[in-house]
XYZ file of C-alpha atoms in Angstrom:
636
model
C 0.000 0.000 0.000
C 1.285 3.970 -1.013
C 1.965 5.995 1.719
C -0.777 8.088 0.214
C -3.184 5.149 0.908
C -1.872 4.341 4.578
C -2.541 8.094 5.946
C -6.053 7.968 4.390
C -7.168 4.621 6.055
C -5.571 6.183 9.194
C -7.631 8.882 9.129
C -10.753 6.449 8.482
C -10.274 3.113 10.298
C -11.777 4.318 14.005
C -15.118 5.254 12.432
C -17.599 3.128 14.603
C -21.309 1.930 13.431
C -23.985 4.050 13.086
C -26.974 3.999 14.402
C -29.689 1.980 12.447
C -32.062 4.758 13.392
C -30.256 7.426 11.557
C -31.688 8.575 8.224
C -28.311 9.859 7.286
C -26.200 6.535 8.077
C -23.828 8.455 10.129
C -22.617 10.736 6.684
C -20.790 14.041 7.633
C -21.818 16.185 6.045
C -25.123 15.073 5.274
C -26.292 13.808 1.706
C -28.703 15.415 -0.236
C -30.864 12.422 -0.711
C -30.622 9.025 0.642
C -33.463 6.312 0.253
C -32.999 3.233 2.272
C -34.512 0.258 0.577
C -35.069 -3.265 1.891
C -32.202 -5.920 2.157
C -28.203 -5.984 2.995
C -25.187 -6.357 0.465
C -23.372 -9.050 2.464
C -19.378 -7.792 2.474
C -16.677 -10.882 2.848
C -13.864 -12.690 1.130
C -16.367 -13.763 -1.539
C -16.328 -10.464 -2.857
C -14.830 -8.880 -6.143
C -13.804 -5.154 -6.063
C -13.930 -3.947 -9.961
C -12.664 -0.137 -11.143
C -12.590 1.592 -13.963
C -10.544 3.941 -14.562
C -7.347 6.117 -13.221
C -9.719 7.203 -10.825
C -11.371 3.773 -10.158
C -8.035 2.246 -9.420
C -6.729 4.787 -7.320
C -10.021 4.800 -4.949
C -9.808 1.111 -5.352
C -7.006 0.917 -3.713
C -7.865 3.319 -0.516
C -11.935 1.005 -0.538
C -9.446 -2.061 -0.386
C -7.400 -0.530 2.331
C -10.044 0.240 4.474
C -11.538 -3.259 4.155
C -8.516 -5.371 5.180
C -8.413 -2.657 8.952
C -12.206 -3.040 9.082
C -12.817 -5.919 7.846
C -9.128 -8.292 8.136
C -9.546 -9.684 4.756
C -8.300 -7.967 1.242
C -11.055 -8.001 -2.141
C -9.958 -9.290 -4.905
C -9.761 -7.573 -7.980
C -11.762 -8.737 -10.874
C -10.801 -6.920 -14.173
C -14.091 -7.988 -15.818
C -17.896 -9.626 -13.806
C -19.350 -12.643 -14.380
C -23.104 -12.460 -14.163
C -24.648 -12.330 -10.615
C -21.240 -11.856 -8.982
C -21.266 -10.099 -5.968
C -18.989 -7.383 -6.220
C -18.002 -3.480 -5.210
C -17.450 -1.788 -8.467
C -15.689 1.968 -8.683
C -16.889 3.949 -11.725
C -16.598 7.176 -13.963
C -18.978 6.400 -16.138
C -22.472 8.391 -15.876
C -20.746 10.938 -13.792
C -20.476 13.814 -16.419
C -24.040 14.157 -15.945
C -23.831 14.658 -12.335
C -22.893 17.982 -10.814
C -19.727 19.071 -9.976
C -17.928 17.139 -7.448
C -21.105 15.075 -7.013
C -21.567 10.859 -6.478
C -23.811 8.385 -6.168
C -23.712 5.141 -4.112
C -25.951 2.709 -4.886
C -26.577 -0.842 -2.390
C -28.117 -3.804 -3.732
C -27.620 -7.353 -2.528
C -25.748 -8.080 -5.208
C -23.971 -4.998 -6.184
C -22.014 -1.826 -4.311
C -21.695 0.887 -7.018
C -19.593 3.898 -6.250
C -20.105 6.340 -9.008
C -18.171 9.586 -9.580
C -15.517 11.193 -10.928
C -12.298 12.998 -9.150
C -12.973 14.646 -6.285
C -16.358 13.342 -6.847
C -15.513 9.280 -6.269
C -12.952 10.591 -3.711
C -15.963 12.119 -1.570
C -18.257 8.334 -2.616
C -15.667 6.338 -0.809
C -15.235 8.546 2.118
C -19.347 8.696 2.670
C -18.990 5.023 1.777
C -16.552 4.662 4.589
C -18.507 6.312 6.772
C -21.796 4.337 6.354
C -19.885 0.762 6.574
C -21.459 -0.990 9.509
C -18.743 -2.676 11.934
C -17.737 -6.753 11.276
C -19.925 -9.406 12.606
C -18.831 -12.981 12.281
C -16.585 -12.600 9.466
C -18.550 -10.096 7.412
C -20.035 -6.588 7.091
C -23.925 -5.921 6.390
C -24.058 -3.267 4.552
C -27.946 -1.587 4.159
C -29.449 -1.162 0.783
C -29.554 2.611 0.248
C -29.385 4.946 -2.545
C -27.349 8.033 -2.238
C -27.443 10.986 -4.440
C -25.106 13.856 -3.264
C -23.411 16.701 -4.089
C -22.247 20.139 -2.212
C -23.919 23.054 -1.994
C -20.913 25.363 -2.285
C -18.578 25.112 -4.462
C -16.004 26.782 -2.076
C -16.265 25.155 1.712
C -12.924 26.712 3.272
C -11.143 26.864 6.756
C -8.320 29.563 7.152
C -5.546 28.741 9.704
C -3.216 31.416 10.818
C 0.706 30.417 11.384
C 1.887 33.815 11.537
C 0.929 34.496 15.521
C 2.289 30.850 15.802
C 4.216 28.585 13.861
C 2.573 25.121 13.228
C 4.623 22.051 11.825
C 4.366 20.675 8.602
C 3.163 17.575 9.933
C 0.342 19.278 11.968
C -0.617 20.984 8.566
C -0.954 17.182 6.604
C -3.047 16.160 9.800
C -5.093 19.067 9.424
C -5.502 18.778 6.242
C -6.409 14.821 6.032
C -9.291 16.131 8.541
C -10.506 18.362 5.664
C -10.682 16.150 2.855
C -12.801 13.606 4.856
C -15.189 16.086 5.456
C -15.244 17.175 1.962
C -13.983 20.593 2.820
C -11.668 21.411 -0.445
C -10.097 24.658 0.501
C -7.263 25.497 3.266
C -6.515 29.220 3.308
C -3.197 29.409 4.670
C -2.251 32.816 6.373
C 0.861 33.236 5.923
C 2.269 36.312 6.497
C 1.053 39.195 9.539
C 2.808 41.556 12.064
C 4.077 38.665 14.454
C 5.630 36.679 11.352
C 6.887 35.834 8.047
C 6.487 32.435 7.529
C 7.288 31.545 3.459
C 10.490 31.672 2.334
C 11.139 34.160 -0.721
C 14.567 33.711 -2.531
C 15.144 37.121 -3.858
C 14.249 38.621 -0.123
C 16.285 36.616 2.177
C 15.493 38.864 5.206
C 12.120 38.504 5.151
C 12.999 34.825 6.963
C 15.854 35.630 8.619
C 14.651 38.242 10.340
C 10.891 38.747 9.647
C 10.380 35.002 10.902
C 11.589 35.473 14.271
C 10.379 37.283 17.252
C 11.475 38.066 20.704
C 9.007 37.441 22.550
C 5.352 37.316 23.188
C 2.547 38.785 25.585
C 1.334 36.557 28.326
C -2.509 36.183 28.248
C -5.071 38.694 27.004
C -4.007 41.910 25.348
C -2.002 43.852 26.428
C -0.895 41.371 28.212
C 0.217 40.782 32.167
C 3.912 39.821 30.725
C 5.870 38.439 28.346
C 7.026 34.563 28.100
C 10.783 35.835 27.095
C 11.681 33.157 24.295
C 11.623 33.880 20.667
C 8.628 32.046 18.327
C 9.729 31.589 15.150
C 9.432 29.496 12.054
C 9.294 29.431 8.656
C 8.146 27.243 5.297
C 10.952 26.547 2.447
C 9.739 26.658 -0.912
C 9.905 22.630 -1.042
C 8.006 22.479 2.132
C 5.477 24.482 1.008
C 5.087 22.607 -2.536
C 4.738 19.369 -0.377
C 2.074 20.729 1.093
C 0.212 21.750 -1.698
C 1.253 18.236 -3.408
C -0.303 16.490 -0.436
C -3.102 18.609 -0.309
C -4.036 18.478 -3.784
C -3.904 14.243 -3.661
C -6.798 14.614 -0.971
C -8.747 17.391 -3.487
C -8.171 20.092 -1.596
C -6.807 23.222 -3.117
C -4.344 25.616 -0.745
C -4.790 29.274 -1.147
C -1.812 31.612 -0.052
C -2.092 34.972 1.849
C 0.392 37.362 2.159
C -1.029 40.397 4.075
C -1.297 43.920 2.330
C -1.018 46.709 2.941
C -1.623 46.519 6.323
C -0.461 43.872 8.799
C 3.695 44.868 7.738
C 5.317 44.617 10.739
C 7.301 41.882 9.989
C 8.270 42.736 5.970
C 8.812 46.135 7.318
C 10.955 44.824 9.826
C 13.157 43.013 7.387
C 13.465 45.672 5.007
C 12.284 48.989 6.716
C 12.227 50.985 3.439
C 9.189 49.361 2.847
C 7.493 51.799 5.412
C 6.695 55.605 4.768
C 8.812 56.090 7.511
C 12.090 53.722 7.902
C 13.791 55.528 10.446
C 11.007 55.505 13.173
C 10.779 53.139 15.423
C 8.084 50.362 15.943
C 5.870 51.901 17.661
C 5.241 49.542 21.036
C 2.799 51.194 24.132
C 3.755 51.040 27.081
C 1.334 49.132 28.481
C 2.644 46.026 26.701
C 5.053 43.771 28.381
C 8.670 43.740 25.492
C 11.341 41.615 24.990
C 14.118 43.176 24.502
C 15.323 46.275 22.769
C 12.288 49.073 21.702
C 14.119 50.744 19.232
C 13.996 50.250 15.428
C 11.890 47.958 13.165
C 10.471 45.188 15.425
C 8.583 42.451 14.548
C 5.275 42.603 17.231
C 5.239 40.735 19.835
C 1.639 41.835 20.970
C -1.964 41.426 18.895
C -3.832 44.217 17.270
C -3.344 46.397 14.594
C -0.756 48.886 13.968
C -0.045 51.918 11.656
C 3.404 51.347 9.910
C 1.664 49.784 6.850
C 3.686 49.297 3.459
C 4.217 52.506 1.466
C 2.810 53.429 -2.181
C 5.925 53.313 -3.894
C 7.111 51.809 -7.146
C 10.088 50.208 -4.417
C 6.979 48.381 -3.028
C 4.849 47.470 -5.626
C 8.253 45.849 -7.482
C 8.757 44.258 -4.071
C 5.527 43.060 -3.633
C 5.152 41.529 -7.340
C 8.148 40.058 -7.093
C 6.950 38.153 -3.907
C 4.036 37.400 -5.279
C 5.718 35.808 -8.507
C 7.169 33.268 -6.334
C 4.073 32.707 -4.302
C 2.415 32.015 -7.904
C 5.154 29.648 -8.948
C 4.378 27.425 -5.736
C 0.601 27.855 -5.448
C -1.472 26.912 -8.447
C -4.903 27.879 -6.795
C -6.726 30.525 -9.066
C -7.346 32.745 -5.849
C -4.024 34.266 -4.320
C -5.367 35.948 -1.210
C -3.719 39.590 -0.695
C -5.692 40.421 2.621
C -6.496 43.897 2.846
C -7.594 44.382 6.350
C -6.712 46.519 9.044
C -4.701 49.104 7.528
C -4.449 52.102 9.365
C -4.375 55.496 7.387
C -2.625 57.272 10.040
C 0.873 56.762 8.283
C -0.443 57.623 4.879
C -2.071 61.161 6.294
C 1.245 62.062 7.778
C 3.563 61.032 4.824
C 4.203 63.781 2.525
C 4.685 61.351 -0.191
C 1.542 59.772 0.580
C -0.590 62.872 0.215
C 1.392 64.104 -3.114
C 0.511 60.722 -4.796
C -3.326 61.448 -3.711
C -3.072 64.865 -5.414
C -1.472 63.603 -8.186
C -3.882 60.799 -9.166
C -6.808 62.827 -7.998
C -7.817 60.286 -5.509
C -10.776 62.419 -2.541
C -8.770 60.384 0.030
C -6.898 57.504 1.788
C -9.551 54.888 1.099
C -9.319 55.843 -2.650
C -5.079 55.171 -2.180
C -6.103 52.066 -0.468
C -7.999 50.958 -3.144
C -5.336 52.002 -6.031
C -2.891 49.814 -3.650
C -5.516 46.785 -4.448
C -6.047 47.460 -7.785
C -2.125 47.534 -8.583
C -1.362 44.327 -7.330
C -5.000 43.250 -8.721
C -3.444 44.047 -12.127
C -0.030 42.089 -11.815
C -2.231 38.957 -10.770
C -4.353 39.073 -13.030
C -1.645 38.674 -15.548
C -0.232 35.583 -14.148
C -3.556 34.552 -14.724
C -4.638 34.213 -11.207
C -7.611 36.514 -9.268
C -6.758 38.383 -5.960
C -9.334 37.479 -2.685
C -9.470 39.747 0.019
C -11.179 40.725 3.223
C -13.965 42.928 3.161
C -11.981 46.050 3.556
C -10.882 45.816 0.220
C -14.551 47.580 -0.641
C -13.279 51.042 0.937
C -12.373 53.462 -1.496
C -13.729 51.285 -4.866
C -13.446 47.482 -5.495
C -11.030 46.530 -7.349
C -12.618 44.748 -11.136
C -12.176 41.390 -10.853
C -11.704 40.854 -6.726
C -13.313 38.313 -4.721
C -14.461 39.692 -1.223
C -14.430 37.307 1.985
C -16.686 38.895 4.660
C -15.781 38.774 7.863
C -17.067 41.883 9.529
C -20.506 40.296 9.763
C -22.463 40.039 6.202
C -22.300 43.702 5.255
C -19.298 43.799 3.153
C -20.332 40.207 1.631
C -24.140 41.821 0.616
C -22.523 45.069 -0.835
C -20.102 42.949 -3.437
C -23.084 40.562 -4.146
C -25.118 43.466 -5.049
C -22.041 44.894 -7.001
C -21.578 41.234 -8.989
C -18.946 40.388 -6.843
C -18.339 37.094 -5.792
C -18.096 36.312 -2.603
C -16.717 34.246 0.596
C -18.970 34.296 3.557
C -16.914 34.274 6.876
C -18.400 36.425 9.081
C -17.145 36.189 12.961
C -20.562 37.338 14.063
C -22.072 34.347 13.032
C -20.092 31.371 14.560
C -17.325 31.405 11.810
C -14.381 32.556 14.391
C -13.414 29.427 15.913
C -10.562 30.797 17.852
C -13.208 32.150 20.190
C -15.053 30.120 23.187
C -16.731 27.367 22.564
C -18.740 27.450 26.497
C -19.341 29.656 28.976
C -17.453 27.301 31.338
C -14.760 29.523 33.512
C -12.222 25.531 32.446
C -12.278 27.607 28.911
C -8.731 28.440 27.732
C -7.732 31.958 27.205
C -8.849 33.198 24.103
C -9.568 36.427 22.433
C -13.323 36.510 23.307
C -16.479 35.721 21.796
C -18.872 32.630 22.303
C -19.130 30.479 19.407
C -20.072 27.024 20.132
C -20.419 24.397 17.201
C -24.716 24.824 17.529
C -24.601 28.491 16.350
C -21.784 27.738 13.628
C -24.311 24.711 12.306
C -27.834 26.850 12.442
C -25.755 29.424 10.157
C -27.037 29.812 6.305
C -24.271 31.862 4.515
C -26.784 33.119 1.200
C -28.020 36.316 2.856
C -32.035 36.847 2.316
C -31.619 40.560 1.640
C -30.303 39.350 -1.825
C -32.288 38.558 -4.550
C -31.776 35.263 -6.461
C -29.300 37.032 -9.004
C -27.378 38.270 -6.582
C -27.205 34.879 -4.137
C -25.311 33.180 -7.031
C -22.512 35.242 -6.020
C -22.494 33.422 -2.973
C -19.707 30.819 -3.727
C -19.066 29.603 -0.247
C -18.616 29.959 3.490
C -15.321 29.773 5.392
C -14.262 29.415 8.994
C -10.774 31.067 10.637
C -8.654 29.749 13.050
C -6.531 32.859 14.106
C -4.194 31.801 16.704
C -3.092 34.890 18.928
C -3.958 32.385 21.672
C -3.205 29.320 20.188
C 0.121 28.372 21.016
C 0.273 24.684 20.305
C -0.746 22.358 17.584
C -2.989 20.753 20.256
C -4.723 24.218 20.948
C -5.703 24.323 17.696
C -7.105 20.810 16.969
C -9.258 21.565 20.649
C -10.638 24.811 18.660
C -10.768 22.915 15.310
C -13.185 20.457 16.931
C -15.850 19.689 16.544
C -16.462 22.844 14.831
C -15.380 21.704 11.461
C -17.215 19.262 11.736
C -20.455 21.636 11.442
C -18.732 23.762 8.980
C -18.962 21.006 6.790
C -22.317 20.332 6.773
C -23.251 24.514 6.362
C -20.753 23.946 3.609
C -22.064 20.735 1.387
C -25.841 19.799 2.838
C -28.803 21.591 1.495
C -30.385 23.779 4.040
C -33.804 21.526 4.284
C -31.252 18.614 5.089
C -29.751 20.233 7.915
C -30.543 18.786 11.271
C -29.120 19.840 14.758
C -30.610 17.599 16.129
C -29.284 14.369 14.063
C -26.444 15.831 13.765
C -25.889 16.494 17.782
C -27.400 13.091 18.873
C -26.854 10.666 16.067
C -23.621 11.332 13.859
C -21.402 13.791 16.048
C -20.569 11.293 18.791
C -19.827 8.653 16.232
C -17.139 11.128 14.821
C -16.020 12.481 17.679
C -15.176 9.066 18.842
C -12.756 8.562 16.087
C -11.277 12.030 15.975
C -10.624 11.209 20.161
C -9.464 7.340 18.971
C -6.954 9.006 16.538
C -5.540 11.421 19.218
C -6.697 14.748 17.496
C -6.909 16.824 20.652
C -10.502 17.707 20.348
C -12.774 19.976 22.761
C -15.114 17.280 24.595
C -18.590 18.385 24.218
C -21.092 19.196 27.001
C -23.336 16.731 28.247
C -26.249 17.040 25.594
C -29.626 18.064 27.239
C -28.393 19.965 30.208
C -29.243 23.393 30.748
C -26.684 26.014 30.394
C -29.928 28.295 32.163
C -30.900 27.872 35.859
C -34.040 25.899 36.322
C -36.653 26.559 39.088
C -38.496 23.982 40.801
C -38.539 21.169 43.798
C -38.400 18.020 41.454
C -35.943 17.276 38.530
C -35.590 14.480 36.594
C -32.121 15.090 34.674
C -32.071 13.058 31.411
C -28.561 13.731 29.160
C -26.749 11.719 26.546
C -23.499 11.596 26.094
C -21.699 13.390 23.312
C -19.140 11.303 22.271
C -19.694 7.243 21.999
C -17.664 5.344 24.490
C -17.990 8.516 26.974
C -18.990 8.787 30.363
C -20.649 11.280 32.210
C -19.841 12.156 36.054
C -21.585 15.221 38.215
C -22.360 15.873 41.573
C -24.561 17.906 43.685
C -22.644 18.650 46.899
C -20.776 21.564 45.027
C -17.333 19.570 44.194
C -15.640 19.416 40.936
C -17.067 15.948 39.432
C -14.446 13.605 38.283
C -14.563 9.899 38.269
C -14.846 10.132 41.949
C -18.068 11.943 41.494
C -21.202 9.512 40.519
C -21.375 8.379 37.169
C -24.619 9.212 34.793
C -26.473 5.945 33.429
C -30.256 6.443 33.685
C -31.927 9.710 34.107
C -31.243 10.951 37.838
C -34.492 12.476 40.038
C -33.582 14.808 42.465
C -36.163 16.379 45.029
C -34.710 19.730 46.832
C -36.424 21.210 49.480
C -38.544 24.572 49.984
C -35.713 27.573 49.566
C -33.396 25.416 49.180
C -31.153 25.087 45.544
C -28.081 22.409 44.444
C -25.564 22.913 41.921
C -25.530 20.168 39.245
C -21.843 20.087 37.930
C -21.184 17.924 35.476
C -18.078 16.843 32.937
C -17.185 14.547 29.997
C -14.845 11.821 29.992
C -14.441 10.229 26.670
C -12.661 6.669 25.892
C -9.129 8.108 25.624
C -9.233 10.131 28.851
C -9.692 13.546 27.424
C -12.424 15.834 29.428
C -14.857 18.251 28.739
C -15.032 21.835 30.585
C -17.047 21.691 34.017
C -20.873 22.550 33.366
C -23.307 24.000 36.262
C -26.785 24.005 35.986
C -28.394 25.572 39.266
C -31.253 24.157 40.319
C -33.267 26.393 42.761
C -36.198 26.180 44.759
C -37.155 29.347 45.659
C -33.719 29.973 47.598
C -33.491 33.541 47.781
C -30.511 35.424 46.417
C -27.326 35.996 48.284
C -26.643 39.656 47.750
C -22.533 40.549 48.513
C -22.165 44.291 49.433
C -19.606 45.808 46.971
C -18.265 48.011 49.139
C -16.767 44.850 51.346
């Protein structure tokens, strides 16, 4: 078996069985139709695998894998079918008339047929996978069904910063394997900010040796009650990166670049200050944030937020910044090169002399109009390396640039106007559950993070086609995307715990048909079956609440507390006396009743402990019977 092969069936040998009761046989995401009919294809040695095609063999090969871990015996290939013989066949043919990226799967007793082509079989074996009941005496039962499916977006993306922190390139494969068997096909990679270079460019050597490296970084919440001392750095080679997008692209999923402009400099600025309108100044640093080291001259940040030295107007930085971009276009070959556009303070550009005598010059009424010449500039040099720029919503102020893609992230405003201009668009808005560096509970066990509440229930109720537009303007709609920016993500095992399980609903906003969405099934049926393998295949995930407890306080003298566990193989432990429940505490089975007295109340605490010892936050749910209030007096 490839090495190719061997990660995949990694990724996809700790899926359990779903649950017979589950119209959507324990698919993430969710199909758009699936019709059970009566009977079982019986799966064991007897059976024939057939393919046709360079994408039949290839997905042959992984279906094969799979079934020796699953099932501990190998199918053997048959080239051609003799009438009646049982058999698993992996096609192309039929699939031009299905829609892009779309399968089918089709379950008879005699006959598993796995239709699609590309990414499209790719995405029929994983769902394939996925439905595959466990082994029982020597063979696998798998139910009659008929599954047609394809996604909804075209684009279903997840953006993961390595600029705040560097990330390994095997944490980025990992991550990436997660995608592709949740038929997300995009990985934005940030790759450049104030706190970090992180691509190598030949023809700018600094930008690595010293853009890659800083001295320090704040201690907890901005500004920060220190700093750790020790220098984060890190950086991609060219060959690393083109690994990446080789092993990315063998799993159908296509890497898009950013390098931050013209805002978000520090760290270009730092390696080559002329970059700046003003190269002599120093960084500017407050004094409310804790520093490492020296304070004077170009400094690559070492605190979050945004800051005013931004990249200058010139023709020095426009030649600088093609040239970057040339190489960034001779590693990536995605047709979006993302240029950011965010956060870029005018303050510089109003003080700069040479700043204000371009805006004269080219007549521009202001700053925003200089911002968007600075877009529409390097717009122009992409465009003729035949590629399109994507940026954040910003990149609206002052004029959008012709051909620009806008990804929305300051709620749906900026995604609306470029609709309504016939813009496409990238919904990402952190408003709506699509910032998953932020909390996922209200639990005071939550990591530091930069704020927010977005637990995987309001990413999954999200619909990213606006209903202000009208149904000319939703085709410019071409996806949703979640970010993972990682101020307070230090570790590789930070971010799988903020990854997950919120990709997990990101794919189904992504690929499912809204009338096929289902919290519900999704919560209660599929998620613990997933979350069991992601937990099986140490991914670092965060360990969901119990489901059905109240985040609320309930009033009343008789409970009778009924939860499920979230992840399959769990176990839930709480107690009532006030302590921190752990497997001293009792353990949940059947649904508890407890009585409380007249003006009395108890604290319900519970937690999560799923099959590899990992643990949920602590969860309260006070449960009061008319126990009055304990006011404190504030001036004690």
């Amino acid at each position: 078996m490839n090495k190719f092969f061997s990660i995949i069936v990694c990724v996809l040998i700790c899926t359990s069985a779903f649950s017979q009761s589950d119209v959507n046989l324990g698919i993430i995401p969710a199909p758009v139709s699936i019709k059970r009919n009566s009977g079982n294809f019986i799966l064991d040695k007897t059976t024939a695998i057939n393919y046709i095609g360079v994408d039949g063999a290839k997905m042959s090969d992984l279906l094969n894998a799979f079934i020796v871990t699953k099932a501990g015996f190998s199918l053997r290939e048959a080239k051609s079918l003799q009438q009646n013989q049982k058999a698993i066949i992996l096609t192309s043919v039929g699939a031009d008339k299905l829609p892009e990226e779309g399968y089918t799967i089709s379950v008879s007793p005699t006959k598993i047929v796995l239709t699609g082509k590309g990414a499209g079989l790719f995405y029929a074996v994983q769902s394939f996978m996925q439905l595959m009941p466990d082994k029982i005496a020597n063979q696998i039962n798998v139910p009659a069904v008929e599954i047609n499916d394809h996604p909804r977006f075209s684009y279903r993306g997840t953006m993961l910063d390595v600029c705040r922190h560097f990330f390994p390139v095997s944490f980025i494969k990992k991550y990436i394997d997660q995608l592709a068997y949740y038929k997300i096909n995009t990985f934005h990679w940030h790759l450049t900010d104030d706190q970090g270079w992180r691509l190598e460019i030949k023809k700018y050597p600094k930008l690595t040796s010293i853009g890659s490296s800083r001295n320090g970084s704040i201690i907890g919440n901005y500004p920060g009650s220190g700093n750790y001392l020790t220098a984060v750095k890190g950086f991609y080679t060219q060959d690393e990166a083109k690994e990446i997008v080789k092993y990315a692209a063998e799993r159908y999923v296509t890497v898009i670049p950013e390098i931050e402009l013209p805002g978000h400099a520090s760290a270009a600025i730092a390696a080559y200050p002329e970059l700046s309108c003003f190269p002599d100044r120093d960084t500017f640093v407050s004094d409310k944030t804790p520093w490492s080291g020296t304070r004077k001259g170009k400094q690559v940040q070492q605190t979050w937020g945004v800051f005013d030295d931004i990249f200058v107007p010139s023709e020095n930085t426009f030649t600088f910044l093609n040239n970057v971009l040339d190489e960034v276009i001779a590693i990536f070959p995605s047709k979006y090169i993302h240029i950011g556009g965010d956060e870029a303070p005018k303050t510089y550009w109003k003080e700069s002399p040479f700043c204000q005598a371009l805006i004269k010059e080219k007549g521009f009424k202001d700053e925003h109009e200089l911002q968007s010449y600075f877009i529409q500039t390097i717009e122009k040099h992409v465009n003729g390396k035949g590629r399109s720029i994507i940026g954040w919503d910003e990149i609206l102020e002052g004029g959008l640039a012709p051909n620009a893609t806008v990804m929305s992230w300051r709620g749906e405003a900026g995604g609306i106007a470029a609709a309504q201009q016939n813009h496409d668009v990238i919904m990402t808005p952190g408003s709506m559950g699509m910032y998953i560096d932020q909390r996922q509970s209200t639990s005071p066990d939550e990591p530091v993070t930069i704020g927010g509440l977005d637990p995987y229930q309001k990413m999954y109720v999200y619909d990213p086609v606006p209903k202000v537009l009208t149904d000319e303007q939703k085709k410019f709609v071409k996806g949703v995307q979640a970010n993972l920016w990682t101020e307070y993500i230090k570790t590789p095992e930070k971010a799988e715990n903020h990854a997950f399980p919120r990709l997990l609903a990101l794919a189904e906003i992504a690929w499912t048909p809204v009338e096929r969405k289902d919290l519900k099934n999704f919560t209660e049926d599929r998620l613990p079956i997933h979350l069991a393998r992601l937990d099986k295949m140490n991914v670092n995930l965060w360990v969901p609440t119990p489901i059905g407890q109240s985040d609320k306080p309930l009033n009343g003298g008789e409970y009778t507390i009924d939860f499920k566990v979230p992840i399959a193989g769990g176990k839930i432990y709480y107690s009532i006396d006030g302590s921190r429940p752990s497997e001293n505490a009792f353990l949940y089975s059947t649904p508890v009743k407890i009585i409380i007295p007249q003006g009395e109340k108890r604290v319900m605490k519970t937690i999560v402990i799923a099959p590899s010892g990992r643990r949920s936050v602590t969860t309260e749910t006070i449960l009061n019977n008319g126990a009055p209030e304990v006011k404190t007096d504030a001036k004690k």
